[in-house]
Coordinates of C-alpha atoms and ligand atoms in Angstrom, one line a residue:
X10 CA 0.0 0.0 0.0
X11 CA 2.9 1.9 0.7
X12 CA 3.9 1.6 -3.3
X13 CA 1.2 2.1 -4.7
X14 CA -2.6 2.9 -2.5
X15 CA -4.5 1.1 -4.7
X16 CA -3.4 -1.6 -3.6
X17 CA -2.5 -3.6 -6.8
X18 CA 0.0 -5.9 -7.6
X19 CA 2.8 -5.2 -9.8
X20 CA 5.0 -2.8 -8.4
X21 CA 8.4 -2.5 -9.0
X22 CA 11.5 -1.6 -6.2
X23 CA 14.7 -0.2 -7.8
X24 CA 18.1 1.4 -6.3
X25 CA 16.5 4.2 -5.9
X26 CA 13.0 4.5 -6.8
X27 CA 9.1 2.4 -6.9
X28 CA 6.4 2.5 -9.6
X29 CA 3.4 0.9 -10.4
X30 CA 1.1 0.3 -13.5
X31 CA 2.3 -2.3 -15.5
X32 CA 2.6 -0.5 -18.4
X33 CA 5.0 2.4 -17.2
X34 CA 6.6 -0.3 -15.8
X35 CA 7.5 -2.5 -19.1
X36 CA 8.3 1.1 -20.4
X37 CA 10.7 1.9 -17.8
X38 CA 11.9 -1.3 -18.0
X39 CA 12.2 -1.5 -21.8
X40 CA 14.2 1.8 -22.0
X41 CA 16.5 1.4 -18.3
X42 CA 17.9 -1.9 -20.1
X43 CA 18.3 -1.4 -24.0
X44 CA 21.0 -3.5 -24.5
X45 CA 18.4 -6.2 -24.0
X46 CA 16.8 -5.2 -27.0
X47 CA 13.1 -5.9 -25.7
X48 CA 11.0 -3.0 -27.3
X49 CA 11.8 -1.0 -30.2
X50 CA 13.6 2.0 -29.1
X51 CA 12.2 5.3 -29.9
X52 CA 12.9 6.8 -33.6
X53 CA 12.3 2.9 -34.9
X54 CA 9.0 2.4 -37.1
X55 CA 7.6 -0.7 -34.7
X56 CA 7.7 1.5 -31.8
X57 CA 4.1 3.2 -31.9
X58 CA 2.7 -0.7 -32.8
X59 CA 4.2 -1.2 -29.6
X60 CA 3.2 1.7 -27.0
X61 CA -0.2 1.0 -28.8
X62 CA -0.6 -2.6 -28.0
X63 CA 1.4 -2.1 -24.3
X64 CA -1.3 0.2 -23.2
X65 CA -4.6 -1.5 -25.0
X66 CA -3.8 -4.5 -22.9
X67 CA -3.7 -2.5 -19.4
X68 CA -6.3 -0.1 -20.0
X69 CA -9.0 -1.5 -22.4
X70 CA -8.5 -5.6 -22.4
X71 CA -7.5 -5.2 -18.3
X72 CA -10.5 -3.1 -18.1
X73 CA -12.6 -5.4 -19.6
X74 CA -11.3 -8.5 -16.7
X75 CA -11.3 -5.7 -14.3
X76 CA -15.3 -6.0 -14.8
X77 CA -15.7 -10.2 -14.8
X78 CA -13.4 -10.8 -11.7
X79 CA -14.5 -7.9 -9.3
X80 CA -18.4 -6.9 -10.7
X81 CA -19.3 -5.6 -7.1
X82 CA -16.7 -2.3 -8.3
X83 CA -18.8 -1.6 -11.6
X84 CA -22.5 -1.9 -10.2
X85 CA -24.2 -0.1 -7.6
X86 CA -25.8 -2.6 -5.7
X87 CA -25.7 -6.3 -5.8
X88 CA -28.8 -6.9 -8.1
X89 CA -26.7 -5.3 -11.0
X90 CA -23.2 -7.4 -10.5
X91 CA -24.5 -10.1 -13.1
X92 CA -25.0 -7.3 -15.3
X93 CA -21.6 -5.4 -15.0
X94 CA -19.8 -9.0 -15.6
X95 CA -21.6 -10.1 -18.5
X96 CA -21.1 -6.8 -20.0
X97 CA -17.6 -7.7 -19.1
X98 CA -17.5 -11.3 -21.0
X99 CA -19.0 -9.1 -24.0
X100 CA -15.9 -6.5 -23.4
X101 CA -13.2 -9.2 -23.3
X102 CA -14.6 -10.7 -26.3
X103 CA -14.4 -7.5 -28.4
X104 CA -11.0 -6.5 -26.7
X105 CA -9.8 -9.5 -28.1
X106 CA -11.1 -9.9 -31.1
X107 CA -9.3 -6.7 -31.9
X108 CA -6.0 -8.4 -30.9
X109 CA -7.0 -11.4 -32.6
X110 CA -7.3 -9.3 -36.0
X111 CA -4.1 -7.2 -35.2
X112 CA -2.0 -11.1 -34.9
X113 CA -3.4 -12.1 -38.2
X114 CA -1.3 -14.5 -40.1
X115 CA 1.4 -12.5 -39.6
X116 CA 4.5 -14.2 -38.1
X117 CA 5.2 -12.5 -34.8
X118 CA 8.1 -15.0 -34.4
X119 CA 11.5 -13.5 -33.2
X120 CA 13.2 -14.4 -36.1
X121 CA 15.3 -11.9 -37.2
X122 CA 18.4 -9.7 -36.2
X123 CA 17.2 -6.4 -35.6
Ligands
LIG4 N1 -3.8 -0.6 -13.8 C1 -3.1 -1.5 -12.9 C2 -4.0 -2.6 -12.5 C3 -3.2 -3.7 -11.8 C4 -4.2 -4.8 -11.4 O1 -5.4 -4.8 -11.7 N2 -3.6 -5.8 -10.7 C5 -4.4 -6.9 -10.2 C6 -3.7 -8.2 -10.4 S1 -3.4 -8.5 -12.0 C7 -4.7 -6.7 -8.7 O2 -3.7 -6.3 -8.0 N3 -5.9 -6.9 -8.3 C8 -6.2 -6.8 -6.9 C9 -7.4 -5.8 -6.7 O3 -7.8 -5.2 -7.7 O4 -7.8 -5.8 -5.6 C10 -1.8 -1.9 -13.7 O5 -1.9 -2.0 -15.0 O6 -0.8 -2.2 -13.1

C-alpha cells in the first residue's frame, strides 16, 4: 500500500525508486535496459505498434477482466453485478477480437536480427 494505495500488484522496487502500472513499468523497464533489446527503441517504425498494444492490454482488455473478476466495483448494488460482468464477457470478447485481428497471419516469431 505503501507503493502504490490502490493496492494492486505489480510494483516494481529499484536502487533508488518504486512505480506501479504495468505498463510504465514495461516502459521503464524496456528503455533502463536497452541492450536487452526488448521493445523497439524510440525513432524505430515498430515503436508506436508497440506503445499501442502495451497500453490497449492495461487499459481496455484489463479493463474489460477488471469487470468479470470484481463486478461488485462496476454496479451499484448487488442486483446489477450479473450485469456489469456479463457486459464484461462481451468487453473481453471484443478487446480481443481486436488483438485477434491485429495477430493475423502474420509471423510475430523472433526471427530476425534487428
Ligand atoms: N492498472 C493497474 C492494474 C493492476 C491490477 O489490476 N492488478 C491486479 C492483479 S493482475 C490486482 O492487484 N488486483 C487486486 C485488486 O484489484 O484488488 C496496472 O496496470 O498495473
Amino acid at each position: 500500500m505503501k507503493i502504490n494505495p490502490n493496492g494492486w500488484v505489480p510494483v516494481l522496487l529499484w536502487d533508488s525508486g518504486t512505480m506501479y502500472e504495468c505498463a510504465a513499468i514495461t516502459i521503464f523497464l524496456c528503455d533502463r535496459h536497452p541492450e536487452a533489446r526488448l521493445a523497439p527503441a524510440v525513432g524505430e517504425p515498430t515503436r508506436a505498434l508497440y506503445l499501442q498494444t502495451l497500453v490497449y492490454f492495461s487499459n481496455s482488455v484489463q479493463n474489460a477482466f477488471q469487470l468479470t473478476y470484481y463486478p461488485d466495483r462496476f454496479a451499484n448494488s448487488p442486483h446489477g453485478e450479473t450485469g456489469a460482468k456479463q457486459r464484461g464477457n462481451r468487453r473481453l470478447r471484443e478487446t480481443w477480437s481486436v488483438v485477434n485481428q491485429q495477430i493475423g497471419s502474420n509471423d510475430w516469431g523472433i526471427t530476425k536480427k534487428r
